[in-house]
Structures are given as C-alpha cells and as structure tokens.
Amino acid sequence: MNFEQIKEILFRQAVASGLSDYDVYFRMASDASTEALNKELSSSTFGVVGGVSFRCAVNGRIGSASTQCLEEKELTALVARAIANAAVIDADEDPIFFEGSGEAAYRRVEQTNADLPVAAELRRAVMDLQEQLYSASELMTDGTTSAAGAASVTVSLANSKGLSLSHSAGMRYTYAEAIVNDGKEPSFGTAFAPSLDINTDIAKKATEEALARLGAGAVKTGQYDVIFCAKQVRALLGAFAGIFSGKNALLGLSLLAGKEGERVAAECLTVIDDPFYAENTMQMPFDAEGVATREKNLIENGVLKTLLYDLTYAKKAGKQPTGNAARGSIADPVSISPYCLRVAPGEHTEDELLQRLDNGLYITELKGLHAGADAVTGDFSIESSGFLVENGKRTKPVRGFTVAGNFFDLLKAVDGVADHVEMGLPAISGTAAPDILIRGLSVAGE
Amino acid sequence: MLEKRLLEELLGIAVSTGADFAEVFAQQERSGQLRLISGKIESVRDNLLSGVGIRAFVGTKTYYASTSDTSREGLLRCAAAVAGAVGDANGQTTLINLTPDEIKVEHVSYLPGDVETSRKAEILREAADAASGCDEKITQVQGVYMDVDRRFLVANTEGLCREDRKVRTRLAITAVASKDGENQSGFYGPGGGMGIEFFEKVSPTEAGRRAAKQALTNLSAVYCPAGQMTVAIENGFGGVIFHEACGHSLEATSVGIGASQMAGKLGQQIANPKVTAIDDGTIPHGWGSFSIDDEGNPASRTVLIENGILKNYMIDRLGSRRMGMPMTGNSRRENYTYEPTSRMTNTFIDNGPDKNEDIIASIEYGLYAKEMGGGSVNPLTGEFNFAVKEGYLVRNGKICEPVRGASLIGTGAQILQDIDMVGQNLATGQGVCGSSSGSVPTDVGQPLIRVKKITVGGRS
C-alpha cells in the first residue's frame, strides 16, 4: 500500500469518527549492507520497513498510535486506538496542527542516493577494502572487517489542514576496521567514507590508526590541556545535543534555560544547526510537524542565539518554531532534535592547534558517552585514549585514563578551533566538527 | 502467526540456490509507553511492530533479508532476495518438513493489552508524586511506564518450528534536584518479565523515592577525587562491571572471530578463585529471560566462570559453526530487522565467601559505589568503562561523605583477578544492552564485591 492509499483510509476513518484535527506520518526505509571478515565475505543484509502513525486532537488532548502492518483492517483500528489514547493525556494547551510554511519556504533539495546500489557493487567494495587492509600491514590479523552499505528513507506527512509533504533521502558508506597484533597486544583503528568509492584512503587511515596505538602507555593523574580530535568533538556534540532543546530548557532540564543572548562559550566557538549542510546527503526540508527547516546559529561567537523549538514549545516559550520537531521512529511522539549539528571552522590549521596546545593530550577516542555524560548536569567523566603532545608534537600513544569536566565549563574553556571540518556519516540528525583545544580538564590515570 | 505450509515454502526458496541452512523469524510485538513530565502525562506510545526476517547460511557466510510487508508476495520477495544473494538457482528443490512443538515456562497474569491504560497511568503518577514530594529541592521528575508483548515464531530447515510470547514491564523514574543554578539527577528503573502484576512486588512509591533520594544525595556531594583506589561495588546494577569487563568478551560475536581477549582461554584461571559467574535465561519472570531464544533454542543456565576458571562462552548458531561448540540458547535480537547474534540474558557474579561488613571494614581509603550507571567495552582489548551514579568515600573502614561525577575504567583480564572479596547479598538490576543485533533487555547482578585497585575517573 502506498502513502496516498494509506492517507485516504485514515482520513476517511478520521472523518467518520468525528475528528477535525489530525495528521498522518509515514516512513518507508530500505537498506542494504555487505560485510567481509578475514579476507572473505561474511554477511549480506537487505531490509524494507514501512510504518505509519496517526495523531488526532480529542477534547484538547493529543492521541496517537502507530503500526507497521499496513492492511486496511489494522489502519482502520489505528484511528480508534489514537482516540482512546488521548483520554489519559493531561493536556495544558490545545494541540496544534500546522497549515504549512507556504510553498516557497520549503527548500528544494536534490534527492540523492534514493535508489539502493546493486549487491555486486557492495561486494566489490568490501572485498577490495579487505585486500587494501591486509596489504597495508603485515601485522593485520583476524577480526579485520570491511563493510559497505546504503540506506534510503521516504518521509511523508499530511494533515487535516490540507498540508501534504513528502521527501526522500539516501546515503552510502564504506567502513574499514583494521585489527593489528605485534605479538604483544592487539590494537585497532577504524575509518569510514560517505560513498562506495573504493579509491578513498580509509583502509590506510584505519591501519595507520591501529599501528599508531600499539604500545600505548599510561598517563599521570592531573590537570591537562587537551585537543579533542574532530570525531570526538562530534561525539561530545551528540551526547550533549539535548541542552539546545527549548523543551528541556522550559522543563528545567537544560542549564541553557533563559540564556538566549548571553555569552555561554568562548568567542572562537560557533555552533550551527544545519538541515542543508552540503556534506550531508540526508537533508530534510520539513520537520515532523510540517514546519519548513532552516539553517541557524545556536552559538555565534560564544553567544547563545536561539534554542530549538517545535510548535508546542515555541508557543509556550513565546518564540517562533525553528522547524526542529522530530520523530525518532513512527512509534515515538514528537520531540525536539537538531539536524546536522556542526561547529564552524576556526582559524588554526591542525598543526597550529598542536603548537598552541604545546604540552598536553590529543584525544582520539572517547568511550561510553551514553553513560558517562549527563546532559542535565553537564558533568562528564569518560574513558579516553590518544597521544601525548610534547612541545607541539604528537608523541607517544596513551590509554587507560579518563577525562572529566563539565560541558558548560568546557564551552567557555575552548581556546582554539581548527579550520578543517569533518562530517560524520550522513544522517538526518548528524554532526560535523573540527579539532578543538580545551584548557584545563581533569585526567585520572596512574 | 504464519501458516506452516507458507513457512515451508519460504525456507525451500531460501535454500534453493546453495545455502545449507535457512531460518524464518516472524514477529508481532505490541509496545506501550506512557511518559510523564512536570506531573503531567504528556504522551502515549502505542505501536505494533510486525515483520519477518529470513536468513540463510553457506558455512559461516550469512545472508539476511527483512521486511514489514507480511503479505504472501512480500514474504516471497524477501525469501527470493536471500536466495538471490546466495547464488543462482540450480533447479533443485528442497522439501522442508516442519514439526511444530512447544516449550513454555512462563506465566503472565495480565497481558498489557487487557489492562486499561488509565491503570498504568495511576502507577506512573504514584511514582512521580512520591519523587516530587520527597523534598522541595526536587525541581523536575520524568517518568516512563513501558510494557511490551512480544510474540514470535522461528522455523528452520532442520524442521524446528516454535512460537513464544514474552511480556515485559518497566517503570523508569528520573528526578532532578536543583540548588544555586546547579542540577543533579537520580534514576531508578525496575523491570521484570511480567505484566502489571509486577507492581504487586515493586512499590511505585518506593521507586520514585529512590530516584529522588539519589538526586538529593548528589546535590550535596562533592566531585569524586581522581586516581587509582580500592572500590567496593554494591549489589544489583553494580553487576554491570561483570557485564562490561567480561560478559561481552565471552559472547561468540567476538570470540568466534578471534576478536576477544577471552578467546582460547577455556579451562584457564582467568579470575580470582572467589569469582563464579553465570548467565541464566531461565529465571522465572526475569527481565532478560525467555522460553526460547531468537533461533528457537530453549533458554539455558550457563556457568561461564567457576571459582575463577573459564568454563564456557555464550554461543549462537553462527558462533557454534565458527567455534565448533554447541549452542547455549543465547541468540537474541531487538527485532526482525536485525540478524541475531549471541547476547547475554541475566548475567551475574554468584554469592561468595565474604561478609559484607568485612568488605567495607577492609578499606582504609577508597570508594563505595552504591549505584552504577551504564558503560561500554571493547572486547578486543577488554578495556571497559562505566559510570557511578551514587558513590561515597570510605575512610578507615567507614562509609563517609557522598561524591559525584565518577566513572570506573580498567581492562577485563586485570579486573577479574583484582575482585578479591565477594559478598553474600546477590541481587540483580535491569538494563538495556546495545550491540550488533540491537538493544535487548538484560539483567546484571552480583553481591557486594571489592576490587582491590581500579582507576576512578574523578576530578584532579
């Protein structure tokens, strides 16, 4: 069943049930991936998952229900389930269904990678990567993995106000994981590229990373200045993204509450929420409530410019919606989420940033951020590994230590931003960042 | 869920191009979730997850396709996708004969669908009100009531055909305490393999108070000092140390490809002789329990480490092929869109020889970690981490002031040797474990233990 047929059944049932405000949110995703291990193909997977959610207003309360079973009987029952679910909600404001931002407001986005590649193309990519990995070092050993894949998603939204929007986006990737063993210990390195191109340097990068980590030593407990590599700045941004939610601010769950217009970070830091970042193939012109999306500075030269809002919390906070209503899946209620959260490039080359650090740590890995970072308090204490920096040069590998601090203090302690921005895997909600220098973090080691 | 004849047809297609084994996994899962914030129920999640995954093996190569389109055409397309990936049709047909049987060990009094949503809302409100009412410094309470009714069927070319139904219920309360522009949080999330009758055993009021008290304790706490020290880790969710430090490294997922610190160590003394560790998917109404695993094998109790000696791994079908060892009933997946792999169920360190009071009394200066958060591990190197949610300094054998913001890190091989005291108050805690086959409910557990030296990630 396609979106138009699903919409027709649900709209008909909604009218028959006496509803006047409702929407239908539909998502169809497909993916393909292939993996190789120890020089042989190890697995191939394909998936197609579709689902729909129905939301409606009943006596000023919002009810919703969702299903992956797209048969007429199930769809008809969906409306009754949504109506019943509205009864337990404690409403404090009328639900809002949106008329639309006006056709001109929705950016026309080129829909790249909407079709999945053929399986042979994926197989070729992973086997080629295996060969590149095993020929990159004699120390390469069992567990060395390569993967290639693609995914595409179509999101459609229609409501009782006449809004009807649809958009497709897709991504491709290759991934290399090198495992080396020098007879004393194993070590690993990973790299990815946002394409199926076999002529990237990801096998080389993963191998170099694995080799560079061999023989890592310990770090003495103390205060250190550190550079987080771009990948780990992205990880930190992802872990603390919730602080930018206007809903969290209003509910006392973000310490950025009430600070719009104030300095919250060092002047060299600018953080942008960008649904149309050029490096990201998963772009979205409208949000989960149908509001047109747009690029905006969250932190501009250290000053907090805006938080992120959906329709409900924009109204509660007396602000304009920012087009950041999101649904993690068709089953999830509307929440607030950034698109591509990115740090603007700074003025230093990566080498200049190392010289500016002079002595300290270059952190290449942060682990367990889901547990060791608390967006409500800002506190973090994270298992880390990386390199010592001595006199502006990366020297010995180090591991087995934690880096601890508070994210709100960290924003103010930024003392340099590199000029090269790295994008993570393409995603509707992704991250991009350069290397960043932070002064004065607590390190626990030996 | 699916007709026997259709299952046989799908399996026949999946092995028609050279595969030596195929399996169909069909799932229908209703899940509900009520979310409360600022004293109000703000949303209801009510979802039907429905779909099928078909897998074929050629030796240790796997081919997997999944679809939410469970019409006959959709399923035939899914089976054909698997067959097409394996190879070209060779004109041979394989007749499959399924012999359905039943393995049932659980009894649920109330199915989530048979209980009024308003009754679930009452439980959630009771817990949240108890948390808010604890102290005026509690400024925010978030609560979630969730339940899942998971029905699935497994059929394979060896003739196996089994269905199972598993109900789980969980309450999760997060309280925030605030003072002078600073926030601190507390969490408690009890769950079980039961319906709403779970709350005859667990008091929502107590659950709410426990989260609030933790937030208040953290508000009065100072930052935990950094460095290596002796640490006593309390029972229940404290068992996350074994889950991360060792459990993941005993899964065939990493052992089977040689990417585990524990590969090739069967029969060796890998832990202190006081340590016995068990994975047990058969515990009645356990959070991580089931009748059959996601490959149709009965759940089992597997002794992983006995008196410090490595006895067994947790092994799924692919792992069994890779390692040449029998399956242990540990194959799990979040849902049909994931290929299954070996996962933990209810995994715990068993009671040991030491008295709990002796453990605290033995520490001259160290940390008492009362409540733990989640963590992660790299099975290759055994390097792991996890967060301390509620901790206290210990001086001269006495528990002293609360400390916050700490994490514990180490390597599995070393920590297992350094667990030098094991107490006698075994209890479990409920978690959600993420790995290549998605997020699955797992129980962790242990009695109070002492780790003689571990790196405490605090403030220096």
CSV table of N, CA and C in Angstrom, one decimal, chain B residues 195-319:
chain,number,residue,atom,x,y,z
B,195,GLY,N,3.5,-8.7,33.6
B,195,GLY,CA,2.6,-7.7,33.2
B,195,GLY,C,2.5,-6.7,34.4
B,196,ILE,N,1.3,-6.1,34.5
B,196,ILE,CA,1.1,-5.0,35.5
B,196,ILE,C,1.2,-5.6,37.0
B,197,GLU,N,1.1,-6.9,37.1
B,197,GLU,CA,1.3,-7.6,38.4
B,197,GLU,C,2.7,-7.4,39.0
B,198,PHE,N,3.6,-6.9,38.2
B,198,PHE,CA,4.9,-6.6,38.6
B,198,PHE,C,4.9,-5.6,39.8
B,199,PHE,N,3.9,-4.8,39.8
B,199,PHE,CA,3.8,-3.7,40.8
B,199,PHE,C,3.1,-4.2,42.1
B,200,GLU,N,2.8,-5.5,42.2
B,200,GLU,CA,2.4,-6.1,43.5
B,200,GLU,C,3.7,-6.4,44.2
B,201,LYS,N,4.8,-6.5,43.5
B,201,LYS,CA,6.1,-6.9,44.0
B,201,LYS,C,7.0,-5.6,44.3
B,202,VAL,N,6.8,-4.7,43.3
B,202,VAL,CA,7.7,-3.4,43.4
B,202,VAL,C,6.7,-2.2,43.7
B,203,SER,N,7.0,-1.5,44.7
B,203,SER,CA,6.2,-0.3,45.0
B,203,SER,C,6.6,0.9,44.2
B,204,PRO,N,5.6,1.4,43.5
B,204,PRO,CA,5.9,2.7,42.7
B,204,PRO,C,6.4,3.8,43.6
B,205,THR,N,5.8,3.9,44.8
B,205,THR,CA,6.2,5.0,45.7
B,205,THR,C,7.7,4.9,46.1
B,206,GLU,N,8.0,3.6,46.4
B,206,GLU,CA,9.4,3.4,46.7
B,206,GLU,C,10.4,3.7,45.6
B,207,ALA,N,9.9,3.3,44.4
B,207,ALA,CA,10.8,3.6,43.2
B,207,ALA,C,11.0,5.1,43.0
B,208,GLY,N,9.9,5.9,43.1
B,208,GLY,CA,10.0,7.3,43.0
B,208,GLY,C,10.9,7.9,44.0
B,209,ARG,N,10.8,7.5,45.3
B,209,ARG,CA,11.6,8.0,46.4
B,209,ARG,C,13.1,7.7,46.2
B,210,ARG,N,13.3,6.5,45.7
B,210,ARG,CA,14.7,6.0,45.5
B,210,ARG,C,15.4,7.0,44.5
B,211,ALA,N,14.7,7.3,43.4
B,211,ALA,CA,15.3,8.2,42.4
B,211,ALA,C,15.5,9.6,43.0
B,212,ALA,N,14.5,10.1,43.7
B,212,ALA,CA,14.7,11.4,44.3
B,212,ALA,C,15.8,11.5,45.3
B,213,LYS,N,15.9,10.4,46.2
B,213,LYS,CA,17.0,10.4,47.2
B,213,LYS,C,18.4,10.5,46.5
B,214,GLN,N,18.5,9.7,45.4
B,214,GLN,CA,19.8,9.8,44.7
B,214,GLN,C,20.1,11.1,44.2
B,215,ALA,N,19.1,11.8,43.7
B,215,ALA,CA,19.4,13.2,43.1
B,215,ALA,C,19.8,14.1,44.3
B,216,LEU,N,19.1,14.0,45.4
B,216,LEU,CA,19.4,14.8,46.6
B,216,LEU,C,20.8,14.5,47.2
B,217,THR,N,21.1,13.3,47.2
B,217,THR,CA,22.5,12.9,47.7
B,217,THR,C,23.5,13.5,46.8
B,218,ASN,N,23.3,13.4,45.4
B,218,ASN,CA,24.3,14.0,44.5
B,218,ASN,C,24.4,15.5,44.6
B,219,LEU,N,23.3,16.2,45.0
B,219,LEU,CA,23.3,17.6,45.1
B,219,LEU,C,24.1,18.0,46.3
B,220,SER,N,24.2,17.2,47.3
B,220,SER,CA,25.1,17.5,48.5
B,220,SER,C,26.5,17.0,48.4
B,221,ALA,N,26.7,16.3,47.2
B,221,ALA,CA,28.0,15.6,47.1
B,221,ALA,C,29.1,16.6,46.5
B,222,VAL,N,30.3,16.3,46.8
B,222,VAL,CA,31.4,17.0,46.1
B,222,VAL,C,32.0,16.1,45.0
B,223,TYR,N,32.8,16.7,44.1
B,223,TYR,CA,33.3,15.9,43.0
B,223,TYR,C,34.2,14.8,43.5
B,224,CYS,N,34.1,13.6,42.9
B,224,CYS,CA,34.9,12.5,43.3
B,224,CYS,C,36.4,12.7,43.0
B,225,PRO,N,37.3,12.4,43.9
B,225,PRO,CA,38.7,12.6,43.6
B,225,PRO,C,39.1,11.6,42.5
B,226,ALA,N,40.2,11.9,41.8
B,226,ALA,CA,40.7,11.0,40.7
B,226,ALA,C,41.8,10.2,41.1
B,227,GLY,N,42.0,9.0,40.5
B,227,GLY,CA,43.2,8.2,40.7
B,227,GLY,C,42.9,6.7,41.0
B,228,GLN,N,43.9,5.9,41.3
B,228,GLN,CA,43.6,4.5,41.5
B,228,GLN,C,43.3,4.3,43.0
B,229,MET,N,42.3,3.5,43.2
B,229,MET,CA,41.9,3.2,44.6
B,229,MET,C,41.2,1.9,44.8
B,230,THR,N,41.0,1.5,46.0
B,230,THR,CA,40.2,0.3,46.3
B,230,THR,C,38.7,0.7,46.2
B,231,VAL,N,37.9,-0.1,45.6
B,231,VAL,CA,36.5,0.2,45.4
B,231,VAL,C,35.6,-0.9,45.8
B,232,ALA,N,34.6,-0.7,46.6
B,232,ALA,CA,33.5,-1.7,46.9
B,232,ALA,C,32.3,-1.3,46.0
B,233,ILE,N,31.9,-2.3,45.2
B,233,ILE,CA,30.7,-2.0,44.3
B,233,ILE,C,29.5,-2.8,44.9
B,234,GLU,N,28.4,-2.1,45.1
B,234,GLU,CA,27.2,-2.7,45.7
B,234,GLU,C,26.5,-3.6,44.8
B,235,ASN,N,25.6,-4.4,45.3
B,235,ASN,CA,24.9,-5.5,44.5
B,235,ASN,C,23.9,-4.8,43.5
B,236,GLY,N,23.1,-5.7,42.9
B,236,GLY,CA,22.1,-5.2,41.9
B,236,GLY,C,22.8,-4.7,40.6
B,237,PHE,N,22.5,-3.4,40.2
B,237,PHE,CA,23.0,-2.9,39.0
B,237,PHE,C,24.6,-2.8,39.0
B,238,GLY,N,25.2,-2.9,40.2
B,238,GLY,CA,26.6,-3.0,40.3
B,238,GLY,C,27.2,-4.1,39.4
B,239,GLY,N,26.4,-5.1,39.1
B,239,GLY,CA,26.8,-6.2,38.3
B,239,GLY,C,27.2,-5.8,36.9
B,240,VAL,N,26.9,-4.5,36.5
B,240,VAL,CA,27.3,-4.0,35.2
B,240,VAL,C,28.8,-4.1,35.0
B,241,ILE,N,29.6,-4.2,36.1
B,241,ILE,CA,31.0,-4.3,36.0
B,241,ILE,C,31.4,-5.7,35.3
B,242,PHE,N,30.7,-6.7,35.7
B,242,PHE,CA,31.0,-8.0,35.0
B,242,PHE,C,30.5,-8.0,33.6
B,243,HIS,N,29.3,-7.4,33.4
B,243,HIS,CA,28.7,-7.3,32.0
B,243,HIS,C,29.7,-6.7,31.1
B,244,GLU,N,30.3,-5.6,31.5
B,244,GLU,CA,31.2,-4.9,30.6
B,244,GLU,C,32.6,-5.4,30.6
B,245,ALA,N,33.1,-5.7,31.8
B,245,ALA,CA,34.5,-6.1,31.9
B,245,ALA,C,34.8,-7.5,31.3
B,246,CYS,N,33.7,-8.4,31.4
B,246,CYS,CA,33.9,-9.7,30.9
B,246,CYS,C,32.9,-10.3,30.1
B,247,GLY,N,31.6,-10.0,30.4
B,247,GLY,CA,30.5,-10.6,29.7
B,247,GLY,C,30.5,-10.5,28.2
B,248,HIS,N,30.7,-9.3,27.7
B,248,HIS,CA,30.7,-9.1,26.2
B,248,HIS,C,31.9,-9.9,25.6
B,249,SER,N,33.0,-10.0,26.3
B,249,SER,CA,34.1,-10.7,25.7
B,249,SER,C,33.9,-12.2,25.7
B,250,LEU,N,32.8,-12.7,26.4
B,250,LEU,CA,32.5,-14.2,26.3
B,250,LEU,C,31.4,-14.5,25.3
B,251,GLU,N,31.0,-13.5,24.6
B,251,GLU,CA,29.9,-13.7,23.6
B,251,GLU,C,30.6,-14.2,22.3
B,252,ALA,N,30.0,-15.2,21.6
B,252,ALA,CA,30.6,-15.7,20.4
B,252,ALA,C,30.8,-14.7,19.3
B,253,THR,N,30.0,-13.6,19.4
B,253,THR,CA,30.1,-12.5,18.5
B,253,THR,C,31.5,-12.0,18.3
B,254,SER,N,32.2,-11.9,19.4
B,254,SER,CA,33.7,-11.5,19.3
B,254,SER,C,34.6,-12.7,19.4
B,255,VAL,N,34.3,-13.7,20.3
B,255,VAL,CA,35.1,-14.9,20.4
B,255,VAL,C,35.3,-15.7,19.1
B,256,GLY,N,34.1,-15.8,18.4
B,256,GLY,CA,34.1,-16.6,17.2
B,256,GLY,C,34.9,-16.1,16.1
B,257,ILE,N,35.2,-14.8,16.1
B,257,ILE,CA,36.1,-14.2,15.0
B,257,ILE,C,37.5,-13.9,15.6
B,258,GLY,N,37.7,-14.4,16.8
B,258,GLY,CA,39.1,-14.2,17.4
B,258,GLY,C,39.3,-12.8,17.8
B,259,ALA,N,38.3,-12.0,17.9
B,259,ALA,CA,38.5,-10.6,18.3
B,259,ALA,C,38.1,-10.4,19.8
B,260,SER,N,38.4,-11.3,20.7
B,260,SER,CA,38.1,-11.2,22.1
B,260,SER,C,39.3,-11.5,22.9
B,261,GLN,N,39.5,-10.8,24.0
B,261,GLN,CA,40.6,-11.0,25.0
B,261,GLN,C,40.4,-12.4,25.6
B,262,MET,N,39.2,-13.0,25.5
B,262,MET,CA,38.9,-14.3,26.2
B,262,MET,C,39.0,-15.5,25.3
B,263,ALA,N,39.3,-15.3,24.0
B,263,ALA,CA,39.3,-16.4,23.0
B,263,ALA,C,40.5,-17.3,23.4
B,264,GLY,N,40.2,-18.6,23.3
B,264,GLY,CA,41.3,-19.6,23.5
B,264,GLY,C,41.7,-19.8,25.0
B,265,LYS,N,40.8,-19.3,25.9
B,265,LYS,CA,41.2,-19.4,27.3
B,265,LYS,C,40.4,-20.4,28.2
B,266,LEU,N,39.6,-21.3,27.5
B,266,LEU,CA,38.8,-22.2,28.2
B,266,LEU,C,39.7,-23.1,29.2
B,267,GLY,N,39.2,-23.3,30.4
B,267,GLY,CA,40.0,-24.1,31.3
B,267,GLY,C,41.0,-23.3,32.1
B,268,GLN,N,41.3,-22.1,31.7
B,268,GLN,CA,42.3,-21.3,32.4
B,268,GLN,C,41.8,-20.5,33.5
B,269,GLN,N,42.6,-20.2,34.5
B,269,GLN,CA,42.3,-19.4,35.6
B,269,GLN,C,42.3,-17.9,35.1
B,270,ILE,N,41.1,-17.4,34.8
B,270,ILE,CA,41.0,-16.0,34.3
B,270,ILE,C,40.6,-15.0,35.4
B,271,ALA,N,40.1,-15.5,36.5
B,271,ALA,CA,39.6,-14.6,37.5
B,271,ALA,C,40.0,-15.1,38.9
B,272,ASN,N,39.9,-14.2,39.9
B,272,ASN,CA,40.1,-14.6,41.3
B,272,ASN,C,39.3,-15.9,41.6
B,273,PRO,N,39.8,-16.8,42.4
B,273,PRO,CA,39.1,-18.0,42.7
B,273,PRO,C,37.7,-17.8,43.4
B,274,LYS,N,37.6,-16.6,43.9
B,274,LYS,CA,36.3,-16.3,44.6
B,274,LYS,C,35.2,-16.0,43.6
B,275,VAL,N,35.5,-15.8,42.3
B,275,VAL,CA,34.5,-15.4,41.3
B,275,VAL,C,33.9,-16.6,40.6
B,276,THR,N,32.6,-16.7,40.7
B,276,THR,CA,31.8,-17.7,39.9
B,276,THR,C,30.8,-16.8,39.2
B,277,ALA,N,30.7,-16.9,37.9
B,277,ALA,CA,29.8,-16.1,37.1
B,277,ALA,C,28.9,-17.0,36.2
B,278,ILE,N,27.6,-16.6,36.1
B,278,ILE,CA,26.6,-17.4,35.5
B,278,ILE,C,25.7,-16.5,34.6
B,279,ASP,N,25.4,-17.1,33.4
B,279,ASP,CA,24.3,-16.5,32.6
B,279,ASP,C,23.1,-17.4,32.6
B,280,ASP,N,22.0,-16.9,33.0
B,280,ASP,CA,20.8,-17.8,33.2
B,280,ASP,C,19.6,-17.1,32.6
B,281,GLY,N,19.2,-17.6,31.4
B,281,GLY,CA,18.0,-17.1,30.8
B,281,GLY,C,16.7,-17.8,31.2
B,282,THR,N,16.8,-18.7,32.2
B,282,THR,CA,15.6,-19.5,32.6
B,282,THR,C,15.0,-18.9,33.9
B,283,ILE,N,15.5,-17.9,34.5
B,283,ILE,CA,15.0,-17.4,35.8
B,283,ILE,C,13.5,-16.9,35.6
B,284,PRO,N,12.6,-17.5,36.3
B,284,PRO,CA,11.2,-17.2,36.1
B,284,PRO,C,10.9,-15.7,36.2
B,285,HIS,N,10.3,-15.1,35.3
B,285,HIS,CA,9.9,-13.7,35.2
B,285,HIS,C,11.1,-12.7,35.2
B,286,GLY,N,12.3,-13.3,34.9
B,286,GLY,CA,13.5,-12.4,34.8
B,286,GLY,C,13.4,-11.4,33.7
B,287,TRP,N,14.0,-10.3,33.8
B,287,TRP,CA,14.0,-9.2,32.8
B,287,TRP,C,14.6,-9.7,31.5
B,288,GLY,N,15.7,-10.5,31.7
B,288,GLY,CA,16.4,-11.0,30.5
B,288,GLY,C,16.0,-12.4,30.1
B,289,SER,N,14.9,-13.0,30.7
B,289,SER,CA,14.6,-14.4,30.5
B,289,SER,C,13.7,-14.5,29.3
B,290,PHE,N,13.6,-15.8,28.8
B,290,PHE,CA,12.7,-16.2,27.7
B,290,PHE,C,12.5,-17.7,27.7
B,291,SER,N,11.5,-18.2,27.0
B,291,SER,CA,11.3,-19.6,26.9
B,291,SER,C,12.3,-20.2,25.9
B,292,ILE,N,12.2,-19.5,24.7
B,292,ILE,CA,13.2,-19.9,23.6
B,292,ILE,C,13.9,-18.7,23.1
B,293,ASP,N,15.1,-18.9,22.7
B,293,ASP,CA,15.9,-17.7,22.2
B,293,ASP,C,15.4,-17.4,20.7
B,294,ASP,N,16.0,-16.4,20.1
B,294,ASP,CA,15.5,-16.0,18.8
B,294,ASP,C,15.9,-16.9,17.6
B,295,GLU,N,16.6,-18.0,18.0
B,295,GLU,CA,16.8,-19.1,17.0
B,295,GLU,C,16.0,-20.3,17.3
B,296,GLY,N,15.1,-20.2,18.4
B,296,GLY,CA,14.2,-21.3,18.7
B,296,GLY,C,14.8,-22.3,19.7
B,297,ASN,N,16.0,-22.1,20.2
B,297,ASN,CA,16.6,-23.0,21.2
B,297,ASN,C,16.1,-22.6,22.6
B,298,PRO,N,15.9,-23.6,23.5
B,298,PRO,CA,15.4,-23.3,24.9
B,298,PRO,C,16.5,-22.4,25.6
B,299,ALA,N,16.0,-21.5,26.4
B,299,ALA,CA,16.9,-20.7,27.3
B,299,ALA,C,17.6,-21.7,28.2
B,300,SER,N,18.8,-21.3,28.6
B,300,SER,CA,19.6,-22.2,29.5
B,300,SER,C,20.4,-21.5,30.5
B,301,ARG,N,20.9,-22.2,31.5
B,301,ARG,CA,21.7,-21.7,32.5
B,301,ARG,C,23.2,-22.1,32.2
B,302,THR,N,24.0,-21.2,32.0
B,302,THR,CA,25.4,-21.5,31.5
B,302,THR,C,26.4,-20.9,32.6
B,303,VAL,N,27.1,-21.9,33.2
B,303,VAL,CA,28.2,-21.4,34.1
B,303,VAL,C,29.4,-20.9,33.2
B,304,LEU,N,29.7,-19.6,33.3
B,304,LEU,CA,30.7,-19.0,32.5
B,304,LEU,C,32.1,-19.2,33.2
B,305,ILE,N,32.1,-18.8,34.4
B,305,ILE,CA,33.4,-18.9,35.2
B,305,ILE,C,33.0,-19.6,36.5
B,306,GLU,N,33.8,-20.6,36.9
B,306,GLU,CA,33.6,-21.4,38.1
B,306,GLU,C,34.9,-21.3,39.0
B,307,ASN,N,34.8,-20.7,40.1
B,307,ASN,CA,35.9,-20.5,41.0
B,307,ASN,C,37.1,-19.9,40.2
B,308,GLY,N,36.8,-19.0,39.4
B,308,GLY,CA,37.9,-18.3,38.6
B,308,GLY,C,38.3,-19.0,37.3
B,309,ILE,N,37.8,-20.2,37.0
B,309,ILE,CA,38.2,-20.9,35.8
B,309,ILE,C,37.2,-20.7,34.7
B,310,LEU,N,37.6,-20.3,33.5
B,310,LEU,CA,36.7,-20.1,32.4
B,310,LEU,C,36.1,-21.4,31.9
B,311,LYS,N,34.8,-21.6,32.0
B,311,LYS,CA,34.1,-22.8,31.7
B,311,LYS,C,33.4,-22.9,30.4
B,312,ASN,N,32.9,-21.7,30.0
B,312,ASN,CA,32.1,-21.7,28.7
B,312,ASN,C,31.9,-20.3,28.2
B,313,TYR,N,31.4,-20.2,26.9
B,313,TYR,CA,31.1,-19.0,26.3
B,313,TYR,C,29.6,-18.9,26.0
B,314,MET,N,29.1,-17.8,25.6
B,314,MET,CA,27.7,-17.7,25.2
B,314,MET,C,27.6,-17.8,23.6
B,315,ILE,N,26.9,-18.8,23.1
B,315,ILE,CA,27.1,-19.2,21.7
B,315,ILE,C,25.8,-19.3,21.0
B,316,ASP,N,25.7,-18.6,19.8
B,316,ASP,CA,24.5,-18.7,18.9
B,316,ASP,C,24.9,-19.7,17.8
B,317,ARG,N,24.0,-19.8,16.8
B,317,ARG,CA,24.2,-20.8,15.7
B,317,ARG,C,25.5,-20.5,14.9
B,318,LEU,N,25.6,-19.2,14.5
B,318,LEU,CA,26.8,-18.8,13.7
B,318,LEU,C,28.1,-19.0,14.5
B,319,GLY,N,28.0,-18.6,15.8
B,319,GLY,CA,29.2,-18.8,16.7
B,319,GLY,C,29.5,-20.3,16.8
